Amino acid sequence: MKVDVHKLPQNSPDDISALDAAIATGKISPHDIVAIMGKTEGNGCVNDFTRGFAVQSLQAYLGKIIGQAQAAAIVYVMSGGTEGVLSPHLTVFTSQDSQPAQPKRMGLTLGVIHTRDFSPAEIGSLVMVEEVAEAVTKAIAAAGLAQKDVHFVQIKCPLITSRDRQLLTDEKQLGLSTGISKAVSSYQSMGYSRGASALGVAVALDEIRLEDIKAEDICQNYDLYSSIASTSAGVELRNCEILVMGNSPQSTSDFVIGHSVMQHALDVQAIHQAIAVTGQPIAQVVNIFAKAEADPTGAILGRRHTMMDDSDINHTRMARAVVGAVVASIVQDPMVYVSGGSEHQGPSGGGPVAAIAAIK
């Protein structure tokens, strides 16, 4: 497999001008696109329709070129919220078969997969954990990756809207399935969905045994987490779209990925460690992918923070701004991917971070 990575700026959620230019010049073959990750300038919450707008714009554009079926098969992960210095952009992943003459080396390889749609009662449940675990396992196998060489698993997952709750006629069934009730807000459901998806990754990568996870652990027992999962919830889909990234000795890619785990929002050493794992200097970094969370204890490095108590700005937005500034300051590029809400993704207050670099 030969994987290429392209980072493109966006002027608005429906701006495909940079992608169009890259395709027109032959830099990107639209037939080779397998995944697109983007940062959009919405609020990153339930009513952030910039994510769906961006996906719709990309699918409509690519559908005219490669056909609607192939365009729909691409994994689209749009993360809302470009607070602070974060700059809207797309990261486009292409994949094609390696040619016999191309030298093989430890390089970037990826697997993509879509789960089935989830019913409202399954979102944030053990059913979701199991389905995601199975899908991630399949994607790892399809990519030809060894478990130890998987460095990042990015998932876009659904949420429960107020209408979904109205459709649930058996509150007891919802409680048994997810450990939550109809009283849980749509915003809170995002956390349950992210958390269940992350635990699914942990199971697939043998970080946690499935039998050791109880329904009531989801969004409650944060001692259970994945050091590789990055999950993001949105109203624009009903299934999970999954992108597995790792390194394989059979790759002919000119890119490599590394990862680490931030222990807190100011953990610059973890970012440097993720870059160091790639074996490439900072100047070769194409993009950084990080999770951000306002520490639920209300403190960071022993100092009190007020992100959880602000009634004007959601704490996930503040966390993205903080981590985005930290990451951007290291790579000296505000076009970095920082996603808020890290339930069961790294330790509380922290989160996984990955770096993709071009091989010198």
Coordinates of C-alpha atoms in Angstrom, one line a residue:
M1 CA 0.0 0.0 0.0
K2 CA 1.2 3.5 -0.8
V3 CA -0.5 6.1 1.3
D4 CA -0.2 9.9 0.7
V5 CA -1.3 12.7 3.0
H6 CA -2.4 16.1 1.8
K7 CA -3.3 19.1 4.1
L8 CA -5.4 21.7 2.4
P9 CA -6.8 25.1 3.8
Q10 CA -10.5 25.9 3.8
N11 CA -12.1 29.3 3.6
S12 CA -15.5 27.9 4.7
P13 CA -17.1 24.5 5.4
D14 CA -18.2 24.2 1.7
D15 CA -14.9 25.4 0.3
I16 CA -13.5 22.8 -2.0
S17 CA -11.2 25.1 -4.0
A18 CA -7.9 23.8 -2.6
L19 CA -9.0 20.2 -3.2
D20 CA -10.2 21.1 -6.7
A21 CA -6.9 22.7 -7.5
A22 CA -5.0 19.7 -6.2
I23 CA -7.1 17.3 -8.3
A24 CA -6.8 19.6 -11.4
T25 CA -3.0 19.6 -11.2
G26 CA -2.8 15.9 -10.7
K27 CA -1.4 16.2 -7.1
I28 CA -4.4 14.2 -5.9
S29 CA -6.2 11.4 -7.8
P30 CA -9.8 11.6 -6.6
H31 CA -10.2 7.8 -7.3
D32 CA -7.5 7.2 -4.6
I33 CA -9.1 9.2 -1.8
V34 CA -10.1 6.9 1.1
A35 CA -10.6 9.3 4.0
I36 CA -10.9 13.0 4.7
M37 CA -10.5 14.5 8.1
G38 CA -11.4 18.2 8.6
K39 CA -11.7 21.0 11.1
T40 CA -14.7 23.2 10.6
E41 CA -15.5 26.5 12.3
G42 CA -18.8 25.5 14.0
N43 CA -19.2 25.1 17.8
G44 CA -18.5 21.4 17.9
C45 CA -21.7 20.8 19.8
V46 CA -25.0 19.1 18.9
N47 CA -26.2 21.9 16.6
D48 CA -23.0 22.2 14.7
F49 CA -24.2 21.7 11.2
T50 CA -20.9 22.9 9.6
R51 CA -19.8 19.3 9.9
G52 CA -22.7 17.9 7.8
F53 CA -22.4 20.9 5.4
A54 CA -18.7 20.1 4.8
V55 CA -19.4 16.4 4.2
Q56 CA -22.3 17.2 1.9
S57 CA -20.1 19.6 -0.1
L58 CA -17.3 17.1 -0.4
Q59 CA -19.6 14.2 -1.4
A60 CA -21.4 16.3 -4.0
Y61 CA -18.1 17.5 -5.5
L62 CA -16.4 14.1 -5.5
G63 CA -19.6 12.3 -6.6
K64 CA -19.6 14.2 -9.9
I65 CA -16.0 13.0 -10.5
I66 CA -15.8 9.5 -9.2
G67 CA -19.5 8.6 -8.9
Q68 CA -21.8 8.8 -5.9
A69 CA -21.2 5.2 -4.7
Q70 CA -17.4 5.6 -4.5
A71 CA -17.8 9.1 -2.9
A72 CA -20.1 7.7 -0.2
A73 CA -17.6 4.9 0.6
I74 CA -15.0 7.5 1.7
V75 CA -14.6 8.0 5.4
Y76 CA -15.4 11.6 6.3
V77 CA -14.5 12.8 9.8
M78 CA -15.4 16.5 10.3
S79 CA -14.6 17.9 13.7
G80 CA -16.3 21.1 14.6
G81 CA -14.7 24.0 16.5
T82 CA -11.7 26.0 15.5
E83 CA -11.4 28.1 18.6
G84 CA -8.4 30.3 19.3
V85 CA -5.7 29.9 16.6
L86 CA -7.0 26.7 15.1
S87 CA -7.3 27.1 11.3
P88 CA -10.0 25.3 9.3
H89 CA -8.5 22.7 7.0
L90 CA -8.8 19.2 5.4
T91 CA -6.4 16.3 5.6
V92 CA -6.9 14.1 2.6
F93 CA -5.7 10.5 2.7
T94 CA -5.1 8.6 -0.6
S95 CA -4.2 5.0 -1.0
Q96 CA -3.1 3.0 -4.0
D97 CA -1.4 -0.4 -4.6
S98 CA 2.3 -0.3 -4.4
Q99 CA 4.3 -0.9 -7.6
P100 CA 6.8 -3.8 -7.6
A101 CA 9.8 -1.5 -8.1
Q102 CA 8.9 0.7 -5.2
P103 CA 11.1 0.1 -2.1
K104 CA 9.3 -1.1 1.0
R105 CA 9.9 0.5 4.4
M106 CA 8.2 1.1 7.7
G107 CA 5.7 3.6 6.6
L108 CA 2.1 4.8 6.9
T109 CA -0.7 2.3 6.2
L110 CA -4.4 2.7 6.9
G111 CA -7.7 0.9 7.0
V112 CA -11.2 2.3 6.6
I113 CA -14.5 0.9 7.5
H114 CA -18.1 1.9 8.2
T115 CA -20.2 0.2 10.9
R116 CA -24.0 -0.4 10.5
D117 CA -26.3 2.3 11.7
F118 CA -27.0 2.4 15.4
S119 CA -30.5 2.8 16.9
P120 CA -30.8 5.5 19.6
A121 CA -30.9 2.8 22.3
E122 CA -27.6 1.4 21.1
I123 CA -25.6 4.7 21.1
G124 CA -23.3 4.8 24.0
S125 CA -24.0 1.2 25.0
L126 CA -22.1 -2.1 25.2
V127 CA -23.6 -3.0 21.9
M128 CA -21.7 0.0 20.4
V129 CA -18.5 -1.1 22.1
E130 CA -18.7 -4.6 20.6
E131 CA -19.7 -3.3 17.1
V132 CA -16.8 -0.8 17.1
A133 CA -14.3 -3.4 18.4
E134 CA -15.3 -5.8 15.6
A135 CA -15.1 -3.1 12.9
V136 CA -11.7 -1.9 14.1
T137 CA -10.4 -5.4 14.1
K138 CA -11.5 -5.9 10.5
A139 CA -9.9 -2.5 9.5
I140 CA -6.6 -3.5 11.1
A141 CA -6.6 -6.8 9.3
A142 CA -7.5 -5.2 6.0
A143 CA -4.6 -2.8 6.4
G144 CA -2.2 -5.6 7.1
L145 CA -1.2 -4.0 10.4
A146 CA 0.1 -5.6 13.5
Q147 CA -1.6 -4.5 16.6
K148 CA 1.6 -3.0 18.0
D149 CA 2.1 -0.9 14.9
V150 CA -1.3 0.8 15.2
H151 CA -0.8 4.5 16.3
F152 CA -4.2 6.2 15.9
V153 CA -7.8 5.1 15.4
Q154 CA -10.0 8.0 14.4
I155 CA -13.8 7.5 14.6
K156 CA -16.8 9.7 13.8
C157 CA -19.8 8.5 15.8
P158 CA -23.5 9.5 16.1
L159 CA -25.4 11.2 19.0
I160 CA -28.9 11.1 20.4
T161 CA -31.1 14.0 19.5
S162 CA -34.2 15.2 21.3
R163 CA -36.3 13.6 18.6
D164 CA -34.5 10.3 19.1
R165 CA -35.5 10.4 22.8
Q166 CA -39.1 10.9 21.8
L167 CA -38.9 7.8 19.7
L168 CA -37.7 5.8 22.6
T169 CA -40.9 4.4 24.2
D170 CA -39.1 2.2 26.7
E171 CA -36.9 4.2 29.0
K172 CA -36.0 1.1 30.9
Q173 CA -34.6 -0.4 27.7
L174 CA -32.5 2.7 27.2
G175 CA -31.2 2.5 30.7
L176 CA -30.2 -1.1 30.5
S177 CA -28.5 -0.5 27.1
T178 CA -26.6 2.6 27.9
G179 CA -26.8 3.3 31.6
I180 CA -28.4 6.7 30.8
S181 CA -32.0 7.8 30.7
K182 CA -34.2 10.0 28.5
A183 CA -33.3 12.9 30.9
V184 CA -29.7 12.9 29.5
S185 CA -29.3 15.8 27.1
S186 CA -28.3 15.5 23.5
Y187 CA -25.0 17.1 24.4
Q188 CA -24.3 14.6 27.1
S189 CA -25.1 11.8 24.6
M190 CA -22.1 12.9 22.6
G191 CA -19.9 11.9 25.4
Y192 CA -21.5 8.5 25.8
S193 CA -21.1 7.9 22.1
R194 CA -17.5 9.0 22.1
G195 CA -16.8 6.9 25.2
A196 CA -18.3 3.7 23.9
S197 CA -16.5 4.1 20.6
A198 CA -13.2 4.6 22.4
L199 CA -13.7 1.6 24.6
G200 CA -14.4 -0.4 21.4
V201 CA -11.0 0.6 20.1
A202 CA -9.4 -0.4 23.4
V203 CA -11.0 -3.9 23.1
A204 CA -9.9 -4.3 19.5
L205 CA -6.3 -3.4 20.5
D206 CA -6.3 -5.6 23.6
E207 CA -5.9 -2.6 25.9
I208 CA -9.0 -3.8 27.8
R209 CA -10.9 -7.0 27.8
L210 CA -14.6 -6.8 26.7
E211 CA -15.7 -8.9 29.7
D212 CA -14.1 -6.3 32.0
I213 CA -16.4 -3.5 30.8
K214 CA -19.8 -3.1 32.3
A215 CA -22.5 -0.9 31.0
E216 CA -22.3 1.4 34.0
D217 CA -18.5 1.9 33.3
I218 CA -19.2 4.0 30.2
C219 CA -18.6 7.7 31.0
Q220 CA -18.2 6.7 34.7
N221 CA -15.1 4.6 35.1
Y222 CA -12.3 6.6 33.5
D223 CA -9.7 4.2 34.7
L224 CA -10.7 2.4 31.5
Y225 CA -9.4 4.1 28.4
S226 CA -7.6 3.7 25.1
S227 CA -4.2 5.4 24.5
I228 CA -4.8 5.3 20.7
A229 CA -8.5 6.1 20.2
S230 CA -9.8 9.5 19.0
T231 CA -13.5 9.8 18.7
S232 CA -15.8 12.6 17.7
A233 CA -19.6 12.7 17.8
G234 CA -21.9 14.5 15.3
V235 CA -25.5 14.8 14.3
E236 CA -24.7 14.2 10.7
L237 CA -24.5 10.4 10.8
R238 CA -26.0 7.3 12.4
N239 CA -23.2 4.9 12.1
C240 CA -19.5 5.0 13.0
E241 CA -16.9 5.9 10.3
I242 CA -13.5 4.5 11.2
L243 CA -10.0 5.3 10.1
V244 CA -7.1 3.1 11.4
M245 CA -3.6 4.5 11.0
G246 CA -0.3 2.7 11.6
N247 CA 3.0 1.7 10.2
S248 CA 3.8 -1.4 8.2
P249 CA 7.1 -2.8 6.9
Q250 CA 5.3 -3.6 3.7
S251 CA 4.4 0.1 3.0
T252 CA 5.8 2.2 0.2
S253 CA 4.5 5.4 1.7
D254 CA 6.6 8.5 2.0
F255 CA 4.9 9.2 5.4
V256 CA 5.1 7.7 8.8
I257 CA 3.0 8.1 12.0
G258 CA 3.8 8.1 15.7
H259 CA 1.8 8.7 18.8
S260 CA 2.0 9.4 22.5
V261 CA -0.5 10.3 25.3
M262 CA -0.9 13.7 26.8
Q263 CA -1.4 13.6 30.5
H264 CA -2.8 17.1 30.7
A265 CA -3.7 19.9 28.3
L266 CA -0.2 21.5 28.6
D267 CA 1.8 18.3 28.1
V268 CA 4.2 19.5 25.5
Q269 CA 6.5 16.5 26.1
A270 CA 3.9 14.1 24.8
I271 CA 3.6 16.1 21.6
H272 CA 7.4 16.0 21.1
Q273 CA 7.4 12.3 21.9
A274 CA 4.8 11.6 19.2
I275 CA 6.9 13.5 16.7
A276 CA 10.1 11.6 17.9
V277 CA 8.4 8.3 17.3
T278 CA 8.2 9.1 13.6
G279 CA 11.9 9.5 13.5
Q280 CA 11.6 12.7 11.6
P281 CA 12.3 16.3 12.6
I282 CA 9.5 18.8 13.4
A283 CA 10.0 20.5 10.0
Q284 CA 8.7 17.2 8.4
V285 CA 5.5 17.1 10.3
V286 CA 2.4 17.2 8.0
N287 CA -0.2 17.3 10.8
I288 CA -0.8 16.7 14.4
F289 CA -4.0 15.0 15.7
A290 CA -4.8 15.5 19.3
K291 CA -7.7 15.1 21.8
A292 CA -8.6 17.8 24.2
E293 CA -10.4 17.8 27.5
A294 CA -11.0 20.2 30.4
D295 CA -9.8 18.2 33.3
P296 CA -12.9 17.1 35.2
T297 CA -11.2 17.5 38.6
G298 CA -11.2 21.3 38.0
A299 CA -7.4 21.5 38.2
I300 CA -4.4 21.4 35.9
L301 CA -0.9 21.0 37.2
G302 CA -2.2 21.6 40.7
R303 CA -3.9 24.9 39.8
R304 CA -7.6 25.6 39.7
H305 CA -9.2 26.1 36.3
T306 CA -12.7 27.5 35.6
M307 CA -13.5 25.8 32.2
M308 CA -16.1 23.5 33.8
D309 CA -17.9 26.4 35.5
D310 CA -18.2 28.9 32.6
S311 CA -21.8 29.3 31.6
D312 CA -21.0 31.4 28.5
I313 CA -18.5 29.1 26.7
N314 CA -18.7 25.3 26.6
H315 CA -15.7 23.6 28.3
T316 CA -14.9 21.5 25.2
R317 CA -14.5 24.7 23.2
M318 CA -12.0 26.1 25.8
A319 CA -10.1 22.8 25.8
R320 CA -9.7 22.8 22.0
A321 CA -8.4 26.4 22.2
V322 CA -5.8 25.5 24.8
V323 CA -4.5 22.3 23.3
G324 CA -4.7 23.9 19.8
A325 CA -2.4 26.7 20.9
V326 CA 0.0 24.3 22.6
V327 CA 0.3 22.1 19.5
A328 CA 0.4 25.0 17.0
S329 CA 3.2 26.6 19.0
I330 CA 5.4 23.5 18.7
V331 CA 4.9 22.9 15.0
Q332 CA 4.5 26.6 14.2
D333 CA 1.3 25.9 12.2
P334 CA -2.2 26.6 13.3
M335 CA -3.6 24.1 10.8
V336 CA -3.7 21.2 13.3
Y337 CA -6.5 18.8 14.1
V338 CA -7.6 19.1 17.7
S339 CA -10.9 17.4 18.8
G340 CA -12.7 18.1 22.0
G341 CA -14.2 15.5 24.4
S342 CA -11.9 12.7 25.4
E343 CA -14.1 10.3 27.3
H344 CA -12.1 7.0 27.7
Q345 CA -9.5 8.5 25.3
G346 CA -6.3 8.7 27.4
P347 CA -6.3 9.6 31.1
S348 CA -8.8 12.2 32.5
G349 CA -7.7 15.7 31.5
G350 CA -5.4 14.4 28.8
G351 CA -5.7 12.4 25.6
P352 CA -3.9 10.6 22.7
V353 CA -1.8 12.7 20.3
A354 CA -0.4 11.5 16.9
A355 CA 1.9 13.0 14.4
I356 CA 2.2 12.2 10.7
A357 CA 5.5 13.2 9.1
A358 CA 6.9 13.1 5.6
I359 CA 10.0 10.8 5.5
K360 CA 13.1 12.7 4.7

